[in-house]
Short mmCIF file of C-alpha atoms in Angstrom, two decimals:
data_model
loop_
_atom_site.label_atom_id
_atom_site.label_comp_id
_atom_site.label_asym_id
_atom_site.label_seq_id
_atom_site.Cartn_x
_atom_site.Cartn_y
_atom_site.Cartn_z
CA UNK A 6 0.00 0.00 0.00
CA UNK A 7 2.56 2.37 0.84
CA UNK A 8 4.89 1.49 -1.71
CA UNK A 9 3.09 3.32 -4.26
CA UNK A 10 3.66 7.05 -4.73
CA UNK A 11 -0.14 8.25 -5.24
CA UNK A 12 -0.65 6.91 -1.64
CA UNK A 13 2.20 8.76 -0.01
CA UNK A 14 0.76 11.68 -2.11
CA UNK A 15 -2.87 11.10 -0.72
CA UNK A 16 -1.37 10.74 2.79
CA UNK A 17 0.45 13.70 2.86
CA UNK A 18 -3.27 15.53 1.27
CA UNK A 19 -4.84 14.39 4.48
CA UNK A 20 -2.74 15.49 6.99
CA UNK A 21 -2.21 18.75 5.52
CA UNK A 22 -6.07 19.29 5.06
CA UNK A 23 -6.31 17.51 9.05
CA UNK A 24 -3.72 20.50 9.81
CA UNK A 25 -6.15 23.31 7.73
CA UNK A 26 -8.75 21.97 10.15
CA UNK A 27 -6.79 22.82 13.50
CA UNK A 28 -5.05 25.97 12.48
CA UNK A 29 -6.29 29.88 11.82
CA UNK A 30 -6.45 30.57 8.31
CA UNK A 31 -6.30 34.12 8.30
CA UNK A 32 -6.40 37.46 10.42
CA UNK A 33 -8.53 40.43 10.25
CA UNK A 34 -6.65 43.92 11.08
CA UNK A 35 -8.16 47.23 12.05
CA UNK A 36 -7.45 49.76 8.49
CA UNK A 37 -6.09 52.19 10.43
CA UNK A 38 -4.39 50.56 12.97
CA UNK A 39 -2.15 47.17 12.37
CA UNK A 40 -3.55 45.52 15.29
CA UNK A 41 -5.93 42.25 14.82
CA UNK A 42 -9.67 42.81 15.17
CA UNK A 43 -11.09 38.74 14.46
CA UNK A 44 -8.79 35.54 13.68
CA UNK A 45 -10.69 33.36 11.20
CA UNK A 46 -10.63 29.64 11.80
CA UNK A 47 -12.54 27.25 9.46
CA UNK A 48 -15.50 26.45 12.17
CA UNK A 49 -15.41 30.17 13.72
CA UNK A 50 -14.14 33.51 13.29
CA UNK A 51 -13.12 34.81 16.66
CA UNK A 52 -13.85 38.47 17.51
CA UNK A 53 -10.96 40.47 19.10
CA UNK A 54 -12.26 42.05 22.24
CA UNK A 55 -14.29 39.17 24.25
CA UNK A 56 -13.20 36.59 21.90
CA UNK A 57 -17.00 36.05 20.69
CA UNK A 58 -16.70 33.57 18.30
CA UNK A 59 -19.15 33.73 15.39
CA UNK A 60 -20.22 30.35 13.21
CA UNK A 61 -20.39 31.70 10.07
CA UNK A 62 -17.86 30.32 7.87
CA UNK A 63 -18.71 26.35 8.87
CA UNK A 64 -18.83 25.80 5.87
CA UNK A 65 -15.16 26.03 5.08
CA UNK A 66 -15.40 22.83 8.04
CA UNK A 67 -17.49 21.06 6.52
CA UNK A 68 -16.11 20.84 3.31
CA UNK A 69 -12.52 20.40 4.74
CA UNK A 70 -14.22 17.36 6.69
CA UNK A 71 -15.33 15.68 3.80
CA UNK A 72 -12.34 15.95 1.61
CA UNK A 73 -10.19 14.59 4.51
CA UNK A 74 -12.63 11.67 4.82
CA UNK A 75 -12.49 11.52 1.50
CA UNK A 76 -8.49 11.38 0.94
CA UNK A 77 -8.18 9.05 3.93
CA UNK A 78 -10.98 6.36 2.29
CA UNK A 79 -9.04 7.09 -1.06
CA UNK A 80 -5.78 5.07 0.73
CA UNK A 81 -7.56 2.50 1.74
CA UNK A 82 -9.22 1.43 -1.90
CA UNK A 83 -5.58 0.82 -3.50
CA UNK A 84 -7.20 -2.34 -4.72
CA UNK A 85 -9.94 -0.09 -6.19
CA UNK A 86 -7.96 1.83 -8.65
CA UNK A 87 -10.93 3.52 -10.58
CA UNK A 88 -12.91 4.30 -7.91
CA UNK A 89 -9.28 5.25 -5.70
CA UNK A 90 -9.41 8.03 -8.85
CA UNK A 91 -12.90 9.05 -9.11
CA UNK A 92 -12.74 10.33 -5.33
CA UNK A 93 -8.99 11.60 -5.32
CA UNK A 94 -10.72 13.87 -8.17
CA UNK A 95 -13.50 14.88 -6.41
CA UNK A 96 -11.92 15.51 -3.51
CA UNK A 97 -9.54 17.63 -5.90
CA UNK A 98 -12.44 19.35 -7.16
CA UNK A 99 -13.82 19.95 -3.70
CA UNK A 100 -10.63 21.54 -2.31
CA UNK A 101 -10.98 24.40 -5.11
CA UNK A 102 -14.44 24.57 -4.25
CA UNK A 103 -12.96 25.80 -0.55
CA UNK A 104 -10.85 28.15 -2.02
CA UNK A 105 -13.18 29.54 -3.38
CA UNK A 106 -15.61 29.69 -0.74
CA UNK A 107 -12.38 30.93 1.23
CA UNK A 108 -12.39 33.95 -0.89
CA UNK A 109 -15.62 34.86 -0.82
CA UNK A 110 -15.91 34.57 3.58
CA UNK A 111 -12.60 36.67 3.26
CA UNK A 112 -14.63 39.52 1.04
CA UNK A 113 -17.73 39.04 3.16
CA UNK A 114 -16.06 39.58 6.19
CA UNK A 115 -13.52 42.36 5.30
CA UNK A 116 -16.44 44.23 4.12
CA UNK A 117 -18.70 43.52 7.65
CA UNK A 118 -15.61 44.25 9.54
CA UNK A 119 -14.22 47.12 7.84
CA UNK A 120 -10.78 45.46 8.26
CA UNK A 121 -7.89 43.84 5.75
CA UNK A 122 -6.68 40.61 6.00
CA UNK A 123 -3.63 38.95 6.75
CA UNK A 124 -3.44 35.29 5.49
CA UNK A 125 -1.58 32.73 7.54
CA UNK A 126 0.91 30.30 6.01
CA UNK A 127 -1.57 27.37 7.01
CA UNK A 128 -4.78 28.48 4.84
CA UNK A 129 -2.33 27.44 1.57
CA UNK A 130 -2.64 23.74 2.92
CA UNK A 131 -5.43 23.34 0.58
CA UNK A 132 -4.07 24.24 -2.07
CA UNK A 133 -0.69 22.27 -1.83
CA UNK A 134 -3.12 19.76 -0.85
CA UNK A 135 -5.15 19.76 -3.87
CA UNK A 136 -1.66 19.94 -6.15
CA UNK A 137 -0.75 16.76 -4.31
CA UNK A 138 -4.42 15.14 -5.05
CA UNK A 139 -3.99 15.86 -8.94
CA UNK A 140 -0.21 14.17 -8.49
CA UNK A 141 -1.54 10.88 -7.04
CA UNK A 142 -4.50 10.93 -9.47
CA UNK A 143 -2.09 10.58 -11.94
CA UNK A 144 -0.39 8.21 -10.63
CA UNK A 145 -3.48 6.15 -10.26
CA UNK A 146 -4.09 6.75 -13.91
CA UNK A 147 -0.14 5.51 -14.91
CA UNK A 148 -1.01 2.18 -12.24
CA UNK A 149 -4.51 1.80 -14.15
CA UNK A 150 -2.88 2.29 -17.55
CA UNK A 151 0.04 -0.32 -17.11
CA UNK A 152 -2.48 -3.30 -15.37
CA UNK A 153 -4.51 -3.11 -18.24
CA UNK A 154 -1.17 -3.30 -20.81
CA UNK A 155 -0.40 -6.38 -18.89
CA UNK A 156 -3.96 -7.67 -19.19
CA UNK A 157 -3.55 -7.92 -22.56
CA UNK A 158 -0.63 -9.60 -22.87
CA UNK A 159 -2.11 -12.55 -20.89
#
């Protein structure tokens, strides 16, 4: 199982998105003044003063919840090759989705809180993460490709 490169690739997808999960992704800063206002998280954006902590971006959660469920099922159906592909796309597909999604909470909230933002070095997990996904879909596709060359020579 972990002798094959799309694995190690998928592995290091999941911890990367577990990481995303557990980190801040971003910091909100007064205009005027440098210092931080609210600290964005993917379940919660903490406000600054009393630490309130506001649910509004759970979606960015969600979807990072699924696509590490989904990479982590991925390694397990090695024997599965077409299906191992079909969801290491998806959950390709779905990690762009979040950046996207992670754009549009960034305007959202910039806008509500009159602040800029700061990203963190963590919220470009998912995207390394979804480079990594396309790598091991590939290599599914080369694994696919060359059982199927030696199917026919059988």
């Amino acid at each position: 199982m972990l002798q094959r490169i799309q694995t190690v690739y998928l592995l290091l997808a999941t911890v990367l998105c577990f990481a995303c999960l557990c980190l801040p992704i971003g910091i909100f800063a007064a205009k005027d003044t440098a210092e931080p206002v609210a600290v964005l998280y993917n379940l919660w954006v903490s406000i600054m003063p009393n630490h309130e902590h506001v649910y509004a971006p759970w979606a960015l959660f969600v979807m990072l919840v699924i696509i590490t469920t989904g990479m982590s099922t991925g390694i397990m159906l090695y024997k599965h090759r077409p299906v191992q592909g079909r969801l290491t796309m998806l959950c390709c597909l779905l990690l762009i989705g979040w950046n996207i999604v992670y754009g549009v909470f960034i305007y959202s909230f910039c806008q509500s809180l009159d602040a800029s933002f700061m990203p963190t070095p963590w919220a470009s997990f998912p995207a390394v993460s979804a480079i990594l996904g396309y790598l091991a879909f590939r290599g599914i596709i080369h694994d696919e490709a060359l059982v199927r060359s030696l199917d026919r020579l059988r």
